[in-house]
Amino acid sequence: MADTNQSIHSEWSSRFAFILAATGSAVGLGNIWKFPYITGENGGGAFVIIYLICVAAIGIPIMIAETMMGRRGRQSPINTLKVLTKEAGANTNWHYLGWLGVIAGFFILSYYSVIAGWSMAYVVKAFTGSFSGQSALEINNLFADLQASPGVQIFWHTVFMVATMAVVARGVQGGLEKAVRFLMPGLFILLMLLVAYAMTTGAYLQGLEFMFKPDFSEITGASVLTAMGHAFFTLSLGMGAIMVYGSYLPKGISIAKTTILIAGADTLVALLAGIAIFPIVFANGLEVGSGPGLIFQTLPIAFGNMTGGWLFGLLFFVLLVFAALSSAISLIEPAVAWCVEHYDIERKKACVVMGFLTWLLGLGTVFSFNNWSDVTFFGATIFESLDFLTANLMLPLGGFFIALFAGRVMLSKDSKEELDLGDDRLFDLWKFLVSYVAPAAVFIVFLHVLGVFS
Ligand code: PHE
């Protein structure tokens, strides 16, 4: 398969299509839902700086590595690793790295879909005018009601999973590509509008100060781990999503430039979301560390109080659902692509099976907000455990090995050829970052959390 240099799953139609799809994967709930609430929980500015450093020093080099490996292997991450280990004459156990990614993607999607379901429920709330003229307290109650109701959450979780699997079943070009074309510009415009609203709240500067004025006394080992884990999560790294998208990338496209563009767009969206949300938090006397409900407790206040808020609120949540959808499809694509290759079954069948399993696991997250809120592992609910296990452990661990593989196992001549950077110094810089800097950074943060330095 590898020597034909063509993917059996078909290819992106152009560089632009790949940019759209990979940006669609990167930009999602991670930017708009997760980044603000973890920034709030971890004290603001200093956390944001650590996150930005992780994106630049660890995220971008690994993103380049993943895309490059995918394009060279041309198959699902598991089989791509098999192809590449053969090419490098390395130990075949490396393909278990692909498995780690498939499992991480499956775990993440199980709770991602529940949160995307909340966003769908908010599309309906926006449409029926539920936010109009409501106080912060009433908006808070709307969210509390949703969290308390497993039935409503299961309903929307089901709708979201069906939508995701329907898109994935249609395959790379039919489904994935079309879904992302109008999303990014739309989301960007609405975020700018929310930022404009935030400027009118009277707490704009306070919000900016919270996000950008670092107070390192707020930082613990756990918050450094969260910042690093989030750099992986938000760029869709460490589990093969970007690798599988890279495997559909035609030859002759500059991987490095494209990657930097995507990471930049992703970071911009997250920062804009924070800039829009924190002023609303402060202006209404809300709690910055209130957790996963943060955007659902703040943004509706803005929509309920601005002119045209009904329409903008509706559009915003619709776009958020699409942003989540374009990420969700990439979370399950490595698993589906592998099923298709391994069992030689139809894409549709693979989708039904994988979709059902993910849906089932998602129920754990739904109930962790109500009936099972007291079921905990080391003090964390099912949702919190899945989030910690995937974003803070599995993705950085996956990224660690991907970096080592690209930097130290693949032969330089192969990675150089695939990256085609033109300038040898750039190649050496990248190779140094993936061989040493990124793995060492992940390792040190892990040690730190284990308390080795304390
Ligand atoms: N990057 C996506 C987001 O920010 C989530 C994601 C993680 C998607 C890992 C694919 C792989 O929402």
Short mmCIF file of C-alpha atoms and ligand atoms in Angstrom, two decimals:
data_model
loop_
_atom_site.label_atom_id
_atom_site.label_comp_id
_atom_site.label_asym_id
_atom_site.label_seq_id
_atom_site.Cartn_x
_atom_site.Cartn_y
_atom_site.Cartn_z
CA MET A 1 0.00 0.00 0.00
CA ALA A 2 2.68 2.46 1.02
CA ASP A 3 4.65 2.33 -2.17
CA THR A 4 1.68 3.42 -4.25
CA ASN A 5 1.70 6.61 -2.16
CA GLN A 6 -2.07 6.82 -2.36
CA SER A 7 -4.52 6.34 0.45
CA ILE A 8 -7.27 3.75 0.01
CA HIS A 9 -9.62 6.17 1.76
CA SER A 10 -9.20 8.83 -0.98
CA GLU A 11 -7.52 12.20 -0.59
CA TRP A 12 -8.27 15.82 0.16
CA SER A 13 -9.06 17.74 -2.99
CA SER A 14 -6.54 20.50 -2.26
CA ARG A 15 -4.27 22.09 0.32
CA PHE A 16 -7.14 24.35 1.28
CA ALA A 17 -9.36 21.34 1.92
CA PHE A 18 -6.77 19.89 4.26
CA ILE A 19 -6.40 23.21 6.07
CA LEU A 20 -10.15 23.38 6.52
CA ALA A 21 -10.41 19.84 7.80
CA ALA A 22 -7.44 20.03 10.14
CA THR A 23 -8.58 23.41 11.44
CA GLY A 24 -12.03 21.92 11.81
CA SER A 25 -10.50 19.17 13.91
CA ALA A 26 -8.44 21.54 16.03
CA VAL A 27 -11.05 24.24 16.60
CA GLY A 28 -13.86 22.87 18.66
CA LEU A 29 -15.21 22.64 22.15
CA GLY A 30 -11.61 22.65 23.34
CA ASN A 31 -11.25 26.28 22.33
CA ILE A 32 -14.61 27.70 23.23
CA TRP A 33 -15.83 25.50 26.06
CA LYS A 34 -12.74 24.03 27.68
CA PHE A 35 -10.04 26.69 27.37
CA PRO A 36 -12.03 29.40 29.21
CA TYR A 37 -13.13 27.16 32.05
CA ILE A 38 -9.74 25.63 32.72
CA THR A 39 -8.16 29.07 32.50
CA GLY A 40 -10.69 30.18 35.09
CA GLU A 41 -9.96 27.20 37.32
CA ASN A 42 -6.20 27.67 37.07
CA GLY A 43 -5.91 31.33 37.91
CA GLY A 44 -5.72 33.02 34.48
CA GLY A 45 -2.63 34.75 33.02
CA ALA A 46 0.18 32.47 34.13
CA PHE A 47 -1.78 29.43 32.97
CA VAL A 48 -2.38 31.07 29.57
CA ILE A 49 1.35 31.75 29.16
CA ILE A 50 2.27 28.15 29.94
CA TYR A 51 -0.36 26.95 27.50
CA LEU A 52 1.03 29.25 24.77
CA ILE A 53 4.58 28.03 25.38
CA CYS A 54 3.39 24.42 25.16
CA VAL A 55 1.61 25.11 21.87
CA ALA A 56 4.73 26.67 20.36
CA ALA A 57 7.48 24.43 21.72
CA ILE A 58 5.69 21.08 21.92
CA GLY A 59 2.45 21.33 19.94
CA ILE A 60 3.65 22.72 16.63
CA PRO A 61 6.69 20.40 16.24
CA ILE A 62 4.54 17.37 17.09
CA MET A 63 1.79 18.51 14.75
CA ILE A 64 4.35 18.67 11.96
CA ALA A 65 5.56 15.20 12.96
CA GLU A 66 2.08 13.70 12.96
CA THR A 67 1.11 15.16 9.61
CA MET A 68 4.40 14.04 8.10
CA MET A 69 4.08 10.51 9.46
CA GLY A 70 0.51 10.23 8.21
CA ARG A 71 1.37 11.38 4.74
CA ARG A 72 4.26 8.97 4.52
CA GLY A 73 2.33 5.99 5.88
CA ARG A 74 -0.92 6.71 4.05
CA GLN A 75 -3.11 4.56 6.32
CA SER A 76 -4.86 4.61 9.67
CA PRO A 77 -2.39 5.49 12.46
CA ILE A 78 -2.03 1.85 13.54
CA ASN A 79 -1.10 0.69 10.05
CA THR A 80 0.85 3.85 9.27
CA LEU A 81 3.09 3.01 12.21
CA LYS A 82 3.52 -0.50 10.85
CA VAL A 83 4.53 0.85 7.46
CA LEU A 84 6.93 3.36 8.96
CA THR A 85 8.58 0.93 11.36
CA LYS A 86 9.21 -1.37 8.43
CA GLU A 87 10.70 1.47 6.43
CA ALA A 88 12.99 2.39 9.33
CA GLY A 89 13.75 -1.23 10.20
CA ALA A 90 12.50 -0.63 13.75
CA ASN A 91 10.69 -2.69 16.37
CA THR A 92 7.12 -3.53 15.33
CA ASN A 93 5.77 -2.83 18.81
CA TRP A 94 5.57 0.81 17.79
CA HIS A 95 2.16 0.16 16.27
CA TYR A 96 0.71 -0.08 19.78
CA LEU A 97 1.10 3.67 19.80
CA GLY A 98 -1.64 3.69 17.18
CA TRP A 99 -3.82 1.72 19.57
CA LEU A 100 -3.24 4.16 22.38
CA GLY A 101 -4.53 6.86 20.05
CA VAL A 102 -7.58 4.93 18.91
CA ILE A 103 -8.59 4.32 22.52
CA ALA A 104 -7.94 7.93 23.52
CA GLY A 105 -10.09 9.16 20.62
CA PHE A 106 -12.89 6.84 21.58
CA PHE A 107 -12.79 7.94 25.25
CA ILE A 108 -12.65 11.63 24.34
CA LEU A 109 -15.53 11.40 21.90
CA SER A 110 -17.70 9.73 24.55
CA TYR A 111 -17.75 12.85 26.69
CA TYR A 112 -17.19 15.34 23.88
CA SER A 113 -20.51 14.25 22.44
CA VAL A 114 -22.31 14.93 25.72
CA ILE A 115 -20.97 18.49 25.87
CA ALA A 116 -21.78 18.97 22.18
CA GLY A 117 -25.25 17.77 23.17
CA TRP A 118 -25.47 20.59 25.73
CA SER A 119 -24.66 22.98 22.89
CA MET A 120 -27.48 21.48 20.83
CA ALA A 121 -29.87 21.93 23.73
CA TYR A 122 -28.76 25.57 23.80
CA VAL A 123 -29.56 25.99 20.10
CA VAL A 124 -33.15 25.21 21.00
CA LYS A 125 -33.07 27.48 24.06
CA ALA A 126 -31.70 30.30 21.90
CA PHE A 127 -34.36 29.70 19.27
CA THR A 128 -37.23 29.79 21.75
CA GLY A 129 -35.94 33.02 23.27
CA SER A 130 -35.08 31.52 26.67
CA PHE A 131 -32.20 33.95 27.27
CA SER A 132 -34.02 37.16 26.55
CA GLY A 133 -33.87 39.60 29.47
CA GLN A 134 -32.79 36.88 31.91
CA SER A 135 -30.61 37.62 34.91
CA ALA A 136 -27.35 35.79 35.58
CA LEU A 137 -29.18 33.76 38.20
CA GLU A 138 -31.94 32.69 35.82
CA ILE A 139 -29.37 31.75 33.17
CA ASN A 140 -27.56 29.73 35.80
CA ASN A 141 -30.78 27.90 36.64
CA LEU A 142 -31.31 26.98 33.00
CA PHE A 143 -27.95 25.26 33.03
CA ALA A 144 -28.52 23.58 36.38
CA ASP A 145 -31.80 22.14 35.05
CA LEU A 146 -30.02 20.69 32.04
CA GLN A 147 -27.30 19.14 34.17
CA ALA A 148 -29.85 17.60 36.49
CA SER A 149 -31.70 15.90 33.66
CA PRO A 150 -30.16 12.70 32.28
CA GLY A 151 -33.04 12.23 29.83
CA VAL A 152 -32.50 15.53 28.02
CA GLN A 153 -28.73 15.03 27.91
CA ILE A 154 -29.05 11.49 26.59
CA PHE A 155 -31.41 12.71 23.90
CA TRP A 156 -28.96 15.32 22.60
CA HIS A 157 -25.95 13.04 23.07
CA THR A 158 -27.74 10.53 20.84
CA VAL A 159 -28.56 13.16 18.20
CA PHE A 160 -24.94 14.31 18.16
CA MET A 161 -23.48 10.81 17.89
CA VAL A 162 -25.83 9.93 15.03
CA ALA A 163 -24.85 13.13 13.21
CA THR A 164 -21.15 12.43 13.72
CA MET A 165 -21.32 8.89 12.48
CA ALA A 166 -23.45 9.94 9.50
CA VAL A 167 -20.74 12.38 8.41
CA VAL A 168 -17.92 9.89 8.99
CA ALA A 169 -19.82 7.20 7.08
CA ARG A 170 -19.81 9.41 3.99
CA GLY A 171 -16.03 9.41 3.95
CA VAL A 172 -13.26 11.89 3.57
CA GLN A 173 -14.46 14.11 0.79
CA GLY A 174 -18.20 13.66 0.83
CA GLY A 175 -18.59 14.15 4.53
CA LEU A 176 -15.60 15.64 6.22
CA GLU A 177 -14.65 18.27 3.73
CA LYS A 178 -18.03 19.83 3.11
CA ALA A 179 -18.87 20.13 6.78
CA VAL A 180 -16.11 22.61 7.55
CA ARG A 181 -16.18 25.09 4.70
CA PHE A 182 -18.43 27.76 6.12
CA LEU A 183 -17.72 27.11 9.76
CA MET A 184 -14.49 28.95 10.52
CA PRO A 185 -15.38 32.36 9.07
CA GLY A 186 -18.79 32.25 10.74
CA LEU A 187 -17.43 31.32 14.12
CA PHE A 188 -14.78 33.96 13.88
CA ILE A 189 -17.28 36.71 13.10
CA LEU A 190 -19.54 35.75 16.00
CA LEU A 191 -16.64 35.63 18.42
CA MET A 192 -15.64 39.14 17.36
CA LEU A 193 -19.18 40.23 18.03
CA LEU A 194 -19.05 38.73 21.51
CA VAL A 195 -15.77 40.49 22.14
CA ALA A 196 -17.45 43.74 21.12
CA TYR A 197 -20.23 43.02 23.61
CA ALA A 198 -17.65 42.23 26.30
CA MET A 199 -16.24 45.72 25.79
CA THR A 200 -19.58 47.21 26.82
CA THR A 201 -19.86 45.25 30.08
CA GLY A 202 -17.69 47.58 32.12
CA ALA A 203 -15.43 44.71 33.15
CA TYR A 204 -13.53 44.39 29.88
CA LEU A 205 -10.19 45.44 31.32
CA GLN A 206 -10.67 43.26 34.35
CA GLY A 207 -11.26 40.31 32.01
CA LEU A 208 -8.16 41.12 29.97
CA GLU A 209 -6.11 41.49 33.10
CA PHE A 210 -7.26 38.12 34.38
CA MET A 211 -6.26 36.47 31.11
CA PHE A 212 -2.99 38.21 30.42
CA LYS A 213 -1.50 39.40 33.68
CA PRO A 214 0.42 36.43 35.00
CA ASP A 215 0.48 35.57 38.65
CA PHE A 216 2.75 32.57 38.91
CA SER A 217 1.87 31.99 42.53
CA GLU A 218 -1.40 30.49 41.20
CA ILE A 219 0.49 27.76 39.34
CA THR A 220 0.85 24.23 40.67
CA GLY A 221 2.28 21.09 39.08
CA ALA A 222 -1.27 20.05 38.29
CA SER A 223 -1.99 23.28 36.43
CA VAL A 224 1.16 22.92 34.33
CA LEU A 225 0.00 19.42 33.41
CA THR A 226 -3.46 20.76 32.53
CA ALA A 227 -1.92 23.50 30.36
CA MET A 228 0.28 21.01 28.54
CA GLY A 229 -2.52 18.48 28.18
CA HIS A 230 -4.71 21.20 26.76
CA ALA A 231 -2.10 22.13 24.16
CA PHE A 232 -2.40 18.55 22.90
CA PHE A 233 -6.17 18.47 23.20
CA THR A 234 -6.81 21.74 21.42
CA LEU A 235 -4.48 20.93 18.52
CA SER A 236 -5.94 17.40 18.26
CA LEU A 237 -2.51 15.90 18.89
CA GLY A 238 -1.18 12.72 20.39
CA MET A 239 -3.94 10.36 19.25
CA GLY A 240 -3.66 10.12 15.50
CA ALA A 241 -6.42 12.51 14.38
CA ILE A 242 -3.95 14.77 12.64
CA MET A 243 -1.98 11.74 11.47
CA VAL A 244 -5.01 10.25 9.78
CA TYR A 245 -5.84 13.60 8.16
CA GLY A 246 -2.21 13.85 7.07
CA SER A 247 -2.58 10.48 5.40
CA TYR A 248 -5.19 11.99 3.06
CA LEU A 249 -2.90 14.90 2.20
CA PRO A 250 -1.62 14.93 -1.37
CA LYS A 251 2.11 15.13 -1.96
CA GLY A 252 3.81 18.41 -2.70
CA ILE A 253 2.13 20.49 -0.03
CA SER A 254 4.26 22.23 2.59
CA ILE A 255 3.47 20.57 5.89
CA ALA A 256 5.32 23.02 8.11
CA LYS A 257 3.70 26.21 6.82
CA THR A 258 0.26 24.66 6.78
CA THR A 259 0.65 23.43 10.34
CA ILE A 260 1.74 26.78 11.72
CA LEU A 261 -1.27 28.41 10.08
CA ILE A 262 -3.63 25.89 11.66
CA ALA A 263 -2.10 26.15 15.12
CA GLY A 264 -2.25 29.95 14.87
CA ALA A 265 -5.92 29.96 13.95
CA ASP A 266 -6.70 27.54 16.76
CA THR A 267 -4.92 29.67 19.35
CA LEU A 268 -6.59 32.83 18.13
CA VAL A 269 -10.05 31.30 18.51
CA ALA A 270 -9.30 30.18 22.07
CA LEU A 271 -7.96 33.60 23.08
CA LEU A 272 -10.96 35.35 21.54
CA ALA A 273 -13.32 33.06 23.43
CA GLY A 274 -11.56 33.93 26.68
CA ILE A 275 -11.57 37.65 25.92
CA ALA A 276 -15.31 37.47 25.29
CA ILE A 277 -16.16 35.36 28.33
CA PHE A 278 -14.17 36.74 31.29
CA PRO A 279 -15.54 40.29 31.17
CA ILE A 280 -19.05 38.80 31.30
CA VAL A 281 -18.00 36.66 34.26
CA PHE A 282 -16.69 39.66 36.21
CA ALA A 283 -19.44 42.08 35.22
CA ASN A 284 -22.05 39.69 36.57
CA GLY A 285 -20.22 38.68 39.71
CA LEU A 286 -19.93 35.05 38.52
CA GLU A 287 -17.37 32.53 39.68
CA VAL A 288 -14.36 32.21 37.29
CA GLY A 289 -13.65 28.70 38.51
CA SER A 290 -17.19 27.39 38.08
CA GLY A 291 -16.06 24.59 35.77
CA PRO A 292 -17.50 22.96 32.65
CA GLY A 293 -20.68 25.03 32.72
CA LEU A 294 -18.84 28.34 32.33
CA ILE A 295 -19.74 29.22 28.73
CA PHE A 296 -23.32 28.06 29.25
CA GLN A 297 -23.64 30.30 32.30
CA THR A 298 -22.05 33.38 30.74
CA LEU A 299 -22.64 33.74 27.00
CA PRO A 300 -26.44 33.50 27.22
CA ILE A 301 -26.33 36.58 29.47
CA ALA A 302 -24.67 38.45 26.62
CA PHE A 303 -27.20 37.18 24.08
CA GLY A 304 -30.10 37.93 26.38
CA ASN A 305 -29.04 41.54 26.75
CA MET A 306 -27.72 42.68 23.37
CA THR A 307 -29.80 43.94 20.47
CA GLY A 308 -30.27 41.17 17.94
CA GLY A 309 -29.18 38.75 20.66
CA TRP A 310 -31.80 36.21 19.67
CA LEU A 311 -30.32 35.79 16.22
CA PHE A 312 -26.70 35.97 17.33
CA GLY A 313 -27.27 33.51 20.14
CA LEU A 314 -28.91 31.10 17.76
CA LEU A 315 -26.12 31.44 15.22
CA PHE A 316 -23.44 31.08 17.87
CA PHE A 317 -24.72 27.82 19.27
CA VAL A 318 -25.37 26.43 15.80
CA LEU A 319 -21.77 27.20 14.87
CA LEU A 320 -20.50 25.75 18.13
CA VAL A 321 -22.31 22.51 17.33
CA PHE A 322 -20.70 22.44 13.88
CA ALA A 323 -17.29 23.19 15.34
CA ALA A 324 -17.80 20.28 17.72
CA LEU A 325 -18.95 18.07 14.85
CA SER A 326 -15.88 18.78 12.73
CA SER A 327 -13.70 17.82 15.71
CA ALA A 328 -15.78 14.78 16.62
CA ILE A 329 -15.38 13.24 13.18
CA SER A 330 -11.62 13.39 13.54
CA LEU A 331 -11.77 11.76 16.97
CA ILE A 332 -13.34 8.62 15.58
CA GLU A 333 -11.77 8.59 12.10
CA PRO A 334 -8.60 6.70 13.19
CA ALA A 335 -10.75 3.91 14.64
CA VAL A 336 -13.05 3.74 11.63
CA ALA A 337 -10.20 3.84 9.11
CA TRP A 338 -8.53 1.00 10.98
CA CYS A 339 -11.72 -1.14 11.04
CA VAL A 340 -12.10 -0.63 7.30
CA GLU A 341 -8.50 -1.67 6.64
CA HIS A 342 -8.35 -4.51 9.11
CA TYR A 343 -11.71 -6.23 8.69
CA ASP A 344 -12.20 -5.10 5.13
CA ILE A 345 -15.73 -4.02 6.02
CA GLU A 346 -17.76 -1.12 4.71
CA ARG A 347 -17.21 2.28 6.25
CA LYS A 348 -20.89 2.40 7.21
CA LYS A 349 -20.73 -0.78 9.25
CA ALA A 350 -17.58 0.33 11.02
CA CYS A 351 -19.36 3.58 11.88
CA VAL A 352 -22.40 1.87 13.37
CA VAL A 353 -20.29 -0.30 15.66
CA MET A 354 -17.87 2.41 16.78
CA GLY A 355 -20.67 4.95 17.14
CA PHE A 356 -22.70 2.67 19.36
CA LEU A 357 -19.77 1.86 21.66
CA THR A 358 -18.91 5.53 22.02
CA TRP A 359 -22.53 6.41 22.73
CA LEU A 360 -22.69 3.77 25.44
CA LEU A 361 -19.60 5.03 27.22
CA GLY A 362 -20.96 8.57 26.94
CA LEU A 363 -23.80 7.63 29.30
CA GLY A 364 -21.21 7.50 32.07
CA THR A 365 -20.51 11.18 31.51
CA VAL A 366 -24.20 12.08 31.38
CA PHE A 367 -24.84 10.43 34.74
CA SER A 368 -21.70 11.86 36.29
CA PHE A 369 -23.50 15.23 36.38
CA ASN A 370 -26.54 13.87 38.24
CA ASN A 371 -27.43 10.34 39.43
CA TRP A 372 -23.83 9.14 39.63
CA SER A 373 -22.21 12.38 40.75
CA ASP A 374 -20.93 10.57 43.82
CA VAL A 375 -19.29 7.78 41.82
CA THR A 376 -15.67 8.88 41.89
CA PHE A 377 -12.15 7.62 41.17
CA PHE A 378 -9.51 9.34 43.30
CA GLY A 379 -12.07 12.05 43.96
CA ALA A 380 -12.91 12.67 40.29
CA THR A 381 -16.31 11.99 38.70
CA ILE A 382 -16.58 9.76 35.63
CA PHE A 383 -16.44 12.79 33.36
CA GLU A 384 -13.50 14.30 35.21
CA SER A 385 -11.66 10.98 35.19
CA LEU A 386 -12.14 10.47 31.46
CA ASP A 387 -11.03 14.03 30.80
CA PHE A 388 -7.95 13.69 33.01
CA LEU A 389 -7.00 10.29 31.68
CA THR A 390 -7.22 11.37 28.05
CA ALA A 391 -6.21 15.04 27.90
CA ASN A 392 -3.64 15.02 30.68
CA LEU A 393 -2.18 11.53 30.35
CA MET A 394 -2.94 9.68 27.11
CA LEU A 395 -2.47 12.58 24.68
CA PRO A 396 0.84 13.80 26.16
CA LEU A 397 2.06 10.20 26.35
CA GLY A 398 1.01 9.59 22.74
CA GLY A 399 2.69 12.84 21.75
CA PHE A 400 5.84 11.87 23.61
CA PHE A 401 6.18 8.66 21.61
CA ILE A 402 5.15 10.27 18.33
CA ALA A 403 7.90 12.86 18.84
CA LEU A 404 10.47 10.19 19.61
CA PHE A 405 9.36 8.15 16.65
CA ALA A 406 9.52 11.02 14.18
CA GLY A 407 12.75 12.36 15.61
CA ARG A 408 14.74 9.28 16.52
CA VAL A 409 13.26 6.21 14.85
CA MET A 410 12.44 7.46 11.37
CA LEU A 411 15.49 7.89 9.24
CA SER A 412 16.46 11.50 8.66
CA LYS A 413 16.49 11.05 4.95
CA ASP A 414 12.85 9.91 5.01
CA SER A 415 11.52 12.64 7.26
CA LYS A 416 13.56 15.22 5.38
CA GLU A 417 12.17 14.09 2.08
CA GLU A 418 8.61 14.09 3.37
CA LEU A 419 8.84 17.50 5.03
CA ASP A 420 10.73 19.05 2.13
CA LEU A 421 11.51 22.19 4.11
CA GLY A 422 14.03 23.49 1.62
CA ASP A 423 16.29 24.84 4.33
CA ASP A 424 18.42 22.35 6.25
CA ARG A 425 18.62 24.59 9.30
CA LEU A 426 14.85 24.54 9.62
CA PHE A 427 14.86 20.79 9.38
CA ASP A 428 17.55 20.54 12.05
CA LEU A 429 15.55 22.84 14.31
CA TRP A 430 12.43 20.74 13.91
CA LYS A 431 14.37 17.55 14.47
CA PHE A 432 15.92 18.94 17.62
CA LEU A 433 12.51 20.01 18.93
CA VAL A 434 10.88 16.62 18.36
CA SER A 435 13.86 14.52 19.37
CA TYR A 436 14.70 16.34 22.58
CA VAL A 437 12.68 19.37 23.58
CA ALA A 438 9.13 18.01 23.25
CA PRO A 439 9.78 14.58 24.84
CA ALA A 440 11.84 16.13 27.64
CA ALA A 441 9.15 18.70 28.37
CA VAL A 442 6.45 16.04 28.61
CA PHE A 443 8.66 13.89 30.78
CA ILE A 444 9.54 16.70 33.18
CA VAL A 445 5.92 17.74 33.59
CA PHE A 446 4.94 14.13 34.36
CA LEU A 447 7.73 13.81 36.91
CA HIS A 448 6.70 17.09 38.44
CA VAL A 449 3.15 15.90 38.92
CA LEU A 450 4.36 12.68 40.46
CA GLY A 451 6.01 14.90 43.03
CA VAL A 452 9.55 13.97 42.10
CA PHE A 453 10.69 17.58 42.46
CA SER A 454 8.85 18.46 45.60
N1 PHE B 1 -9.10 19.70 19.16
C1 PHE B 1 -10.46 19.46 19.48
C2 PHE B 1 -11.02 20.64 20.26
O1 PHE B 1 -10.30 21.53 20.63
C3 PHE B 1 -10.65 18.18 20.26
C4 PHE B 1 -9.90 17.02 19.71
C5 PHE B 1 -8.93 16.39 20.47
C6 PHE B 1 -10.15 16.56 18.41
C7 PHE B 1 -8.20 15.33 19.96
C8 PHE B 1 -9.41 15.50 17.89
C9 PHE B 1 -8.44 14.89 18.67
O2 PHE B 1 -12.18 20.69 20.54
#
